[in-house]
Amino acid sequence: DTCGRLLGLIENAREAPTAIGSVRGVLSSPRLDLPPERRWTRGSGDQSNSVAFVSDRYALKLFRRIEPGPNPEFELSERLLQRGFTRIPVLAGGLFYDRQDLEPGTLAVLQRVVGHQGSGWDFTIDELRRYYETVAARVRSAEAPVEMPAEGRMPPLFASTERWYLTSAQLLGWRTAEMHRALAAADRRSRLRPRI
């Protein structure tokens, strides 16, 4: 019920009064793509925030530490969205806490869910484990010791196994560079500010 109420503030761009201020929802997209019957599930693995998923389409990330001023996650996501960068979860909205004499603080962001198979860290650890298991199995099964070729190149099996991961790492590097180019294209004279 709590998640549904918070989502309602964002979805309808409404404001709710509090004892010393107000909580205000901001919708960054024209509308949310959600079915009438909404199902909430709790996220896991994020140690610094609380995450809930609605109908496997959006993630509502509630920040545990709230400070006055722009929130980097909301601010950068909005700027990248404005610049047409689509390689991050799309920002759908946010929830702000307004108090007199203080800049608004960000309570939550709402982002479109991106299907994936885990984090980049998990992927890297899995790929390294597979690589070493492949190398160890090949060395154990070889009748003669596996030797490096004279020119210092790896045996083809090892090289192809390593290349698979390095190709993925290279793609991650390209995407990161694209993101930085999109951020650099912003007007450097103006400070990044969310539309809050």
CSV table of C-alpha atoms in Angstrom, one decimal, residues 21-183:
chain,number,residue,atom,x,y,z
A,21,GLY,CA,6.8,20.6,4.4
A,22,SER,CA,5.4,18.5,1.6
A,23,VAL,CA,6.2,15.4,-0.5
A,24,ARG,CA,5.9,16.1,-4.2
A,25,GLY,CA,5.8,13.7,-7.2
A,26,VAL,CA,7.3,14.6,-10.6
A,27,LEU,CA,6.5,12.6,-13.7
A,28,SER,CA,9.3,12.7,-16.3
A,29,SER,CA,7.5,10.8,-19.0
A,30,PRO,CA,4.1,11.5,-20.5
A,31,ARG,CA,2.5,8.5,-18.7
A,32,LEU,CA,3.4,5.2,-17.1
A,33,ASP,CA,2.9,2.0,-19.0
A,34,LEU,CA,1.3,0.0,-16.2
A,35,PRO,CA,-1.7,-2.4,-16.1
A,36,PRO,CA,-4.7,-1.5,-13.9
A,37,GLU,CA,-3.9,-4.3,-11.5
A,38,ARG,CA,-0.4,-3.6,-10.1
A,39,ARG,CA,1.8,-6.2,-8.4
A,40,TRP,CA,4.7,-5.2,-6.2
A,41,THR,CA,7.8,-7.2,-5.5
A,42,ARG,CA,10.7,-6.4,-3.2
A,43,GLY,CA,14.1,-5.9,-4.7
A,44,SER,CA,17.2,-7.5,-3.2
A,45,GLY,CA,20.9,-6.9,-3.3
A,46,ASP,CA,20.9,-3.1,-3.1
A,47,GLN,CA,22.5,-2.2,0.3
A,48,SER,CA,22.2,1.5,0.2
A,49,ASN,CA,18.6,2.0,-0.9
A,50,SER,CA,15.2,0.2,-0.7
A,51,VAL,CA,13.9,-1.0,-4.1
A,52,ALA,CA,10.5,-2.2,-5.1
A,53,PHE,CA,9.3,-3.4,-8.5
A,54,VAL,CA,5.8,-2.7,-9.9
A,55,SER,CA,4.5,-5.3,-12.4
A,56,ASP,CA,8.1,-6.0,-13.5
A,57,ARG,CA,8.1,-2.7,-15.5
A,58,TYR,CA,9.3,0.0,-13.1
A,59,ALA,CA,11.7,0.1,-10.2
A,60,LEU,CA,10.9,2.5,-7.3
A,61,LYS,CA,14.1,3.3,-5.5
A,62,LEU,CA,13.7,4.9,-2.1
A,63,PHE,CA,16.8,6.6,-0.8
A,64,ARG,CA,17.7,6.0,2.8
A,65,ARG,CA,19.8,9.1,3.1
A,66,ILE,CA,18.1,12.3,2.1
A,67,GLU,CA,19.9,15.6,1.8
A,68,PRO,CA,18.7,19.0,0.5
A,69,GLY,CA,19.8,19.7,-3.0
A,70,PRO,CA,20.0,17.8,-6.3
A,71,ASN,CA,20.4,14.1,-6.2
A,72,PRO,CA,23.0,12.8,-8.6
A,73,GLU,CA,21.0,9.8,-9.8
A,74,PHE,CA,17.9,11.8,-10.6
A,75,GLU,CA,19.9,14.7,-12.0
A,76,LEU,CA,22.2,12.7,-14.3
A,77,SER,CA,19.4,10.4,-15.4
A,78,GLU,CA,17.2,13.4,-16.4
A,79,ARG,CA,20.1,15.1,-18.2
A,80,LEU,CA,20.9,11.9,-20.1
A,81,LEU,CA,17.3,11.4,-21.0
A,82,GLN,CA,17.2,15.0,-22.3
A,83,ARG,CA,20.3,14.3,-24.4
A,84,GLY,CA,18.7,11.2,-26.0
A,85,PHE,CA,21.0,8.7,-24.3
A,86,THR,CA,19.1,5.5,-24.0
A,87,ARG,CA,21.6,3.1,-22.6
A,88,ILE,CA,20.6,3.5,-19.0
A,89,PRO,CA,17.3,2.7,-17.2
A,90,VAL,CA,14.9,5.4,-18.4
A,91,LEU,CA,13.9,7.9,-15.7
A,92,ALA,CA,10.1,7.9,-15.3
A,93,GLY,CA,9.8,10.3,-12.3
A,94,GLY,CA,10.8,11.2,-8.8
A,95,LEU,CA,9.6,12.0,-5.4
A,96,PHE,CA,10.8,15.2,-3.6
A,97,TYR,CA,10.6,16.5,-0.1
A,98,ASP,CA,10.1,20.2,0.1
A,99,ARG,CA,10.7,22.2,3.3
A,100,GLN,CA,10.8,26.0,3.8
A,101,ASP,CA,14.3,27.6,3.5
A,102,LEU,CA,15.9,24.4,2.1
A,103,GLU,CA,16.4,23.0,-1.4
A,104,PRO,CA,14.2,20.0,-2.2
A,105,GLY,CA,15.6,16.7,-1.2
A,106,THR,CA,15.1,13.6,-3.4
A,107,LEU,CA,13.2,10.8,-1.6
A,108,ALA,CA,12.9,8.4,-4.6
A,109,VAL,CA,13.4,7.8,-8.3
A,110,LEU,CA,11.2,5.8,-10.6
A,111,GLN,CA,13.0,4.1,-13.5
A,112,ARG,CA,12.0,1.7,-16.2
A,113,VAL,CA,13.1,-1.9,-15.5
A,114,VAL,CA,15.8,-3.2,-17.8
A,115,GLY,CA,16.0,-7.0,-18.1
A,116,HIS,CA,19.4,-8.4,-17.4
A,117,GLN,CA,21.2,-11.4,-16.1
A,118,GLY,CA,23.0,-9.7,-13.2
A,119,SER,CA,25.5,-6.9,-12.5
A,120,GLY,CA,28.7,-6.3,-14.4
A,121,TRP,CA,30.6,-7.4,-11.3
A,122,ASP,CA,28.8,-10.8,-11.2
A,123,PHE,CA,29.3,-11.2,-15.0
A,124,THR,CA,33.1,-10.5,-14.6
A,125,ILE,CA,33.5,-12.9,-11.7
A,126,ASP,CA,31.6,-15.7,-13.6
A,127,GLU,CA,33.6,-15.2,-16.8
A,128,LEU,CA,36.9,-15.3,-14.9
A,129,ARG,CA,35.8,-18.5,-13.1
A,130,ARG,CA,34.8,-20.1,-16.4
A,131,TYR,CA,38.1,-19.1,-17.9
A,132,TYR,CA,40.2,-20.6,-15.1
A,133,GLU,CA,38.1,-23.7,-15.1
A,134,THR,CA,38.6,-24.1,-18.8
A,135,VAL,CA,42.3,-23.6,-18.6
A,136,ALA,CA,42.6,-26.0,-15.6
A,137,ALA,CA,40.6,-28.7,-17.4
A,138,ARG,CA,42.6,-28.4,-20.5
A,139,VAL,CA,45.9,-28.6,-18.6
A,140,ARG,CA,44.7,-31.6,-16.6
A,141,SER,CA,43.5,-33.4,-19.8
A,142,ALA,CA,46.6,-32.8,-21.8
A,143,GLU,CA,49.0,-35.7,-22.1
A,144,ALA,CA,51.9,-33.4,-22.4
A,145,PRO,CA,52.4,-30.1,-20.6
A,146,VAL,CA,50.7,-27.2,-22.3
A,147,GLU,CA,53.4,-24.8,-23.5
A,148,MET,CA,53.1,-21.3,-24.8
A,149,PRO,CA,54.0,-20.9,-28.5
A,150,ALA,CA,57.5,-19.5,-29.1
A,151,GLU,CA,56.1,-16.1,-30.3
A,152,GLY,CA,54.4,-15.7,-26.9
A,153,ARG,CA,50.9,-16.1,-28.0
A,154,MET,CA,48.3,-18.1,-26.1
A,155,PRO,CA,47.1,-21.5,-27.3
A,156,PRO,CA,43.9,-20.9,-29.5
A,157,LEU,CA,41.5,-22.3,-26.9
A,158,PHE,CA,42.7,-20.1,-24.2
A,159,ALA,CA,42.9,-17.0,-26.4
A,160,SER,CA,39.3,-17.5,-27.7
A,161,THR,CA,38.0,-18.0,-24.1
A,162,GLU,CA,39.8,-14.8,-23.0
A,163,ARG,CA,38.7,-12.8,-26.0
A,164,TRP,CA,35.0,-13.5,-25.2
A,165,TYR,CA,35.3,-11.6,-21.9
A,166,LEU,CA,37.5,-8.8,-23.3
A,167,THR,CA,34.9,-8.2,-26.1
A,168,SER,CA,32.3,-7.6,-23.4
A,169,ALA,CA,34.6,-5.4,-21.4
A,170,GLN,CA,35.3,-3.4,-24.6
A,171,LEU,CA,31.6,-2.9,-25.2
A,172,LEU,CA,31.2,-1.7,-21.6
A,173,GLY,CA,34.0,0.8,-22.3
A,174,TRP,CA,32.3,2.1,-25.4
A,175,ARG,CA,28.9,2.6,-23.7
A,176,THR,CA,30.6,4.4,-20.8
A,177,ALA,CA,32.3,6.7,-23.3
A,178,GLU,CA,29.0,7.4,-25.1
A,179,MET,CA,27.5,8.3,-21.7
A,180,HIS,CA,30.3,10.8,-21.0
A,181,ARG,CA,30.0,12.3,-24.4
A,182,ALA,CA,26.3,12.8,-23.9
A,183,LEU,CA,27.0,14.5,-20.5
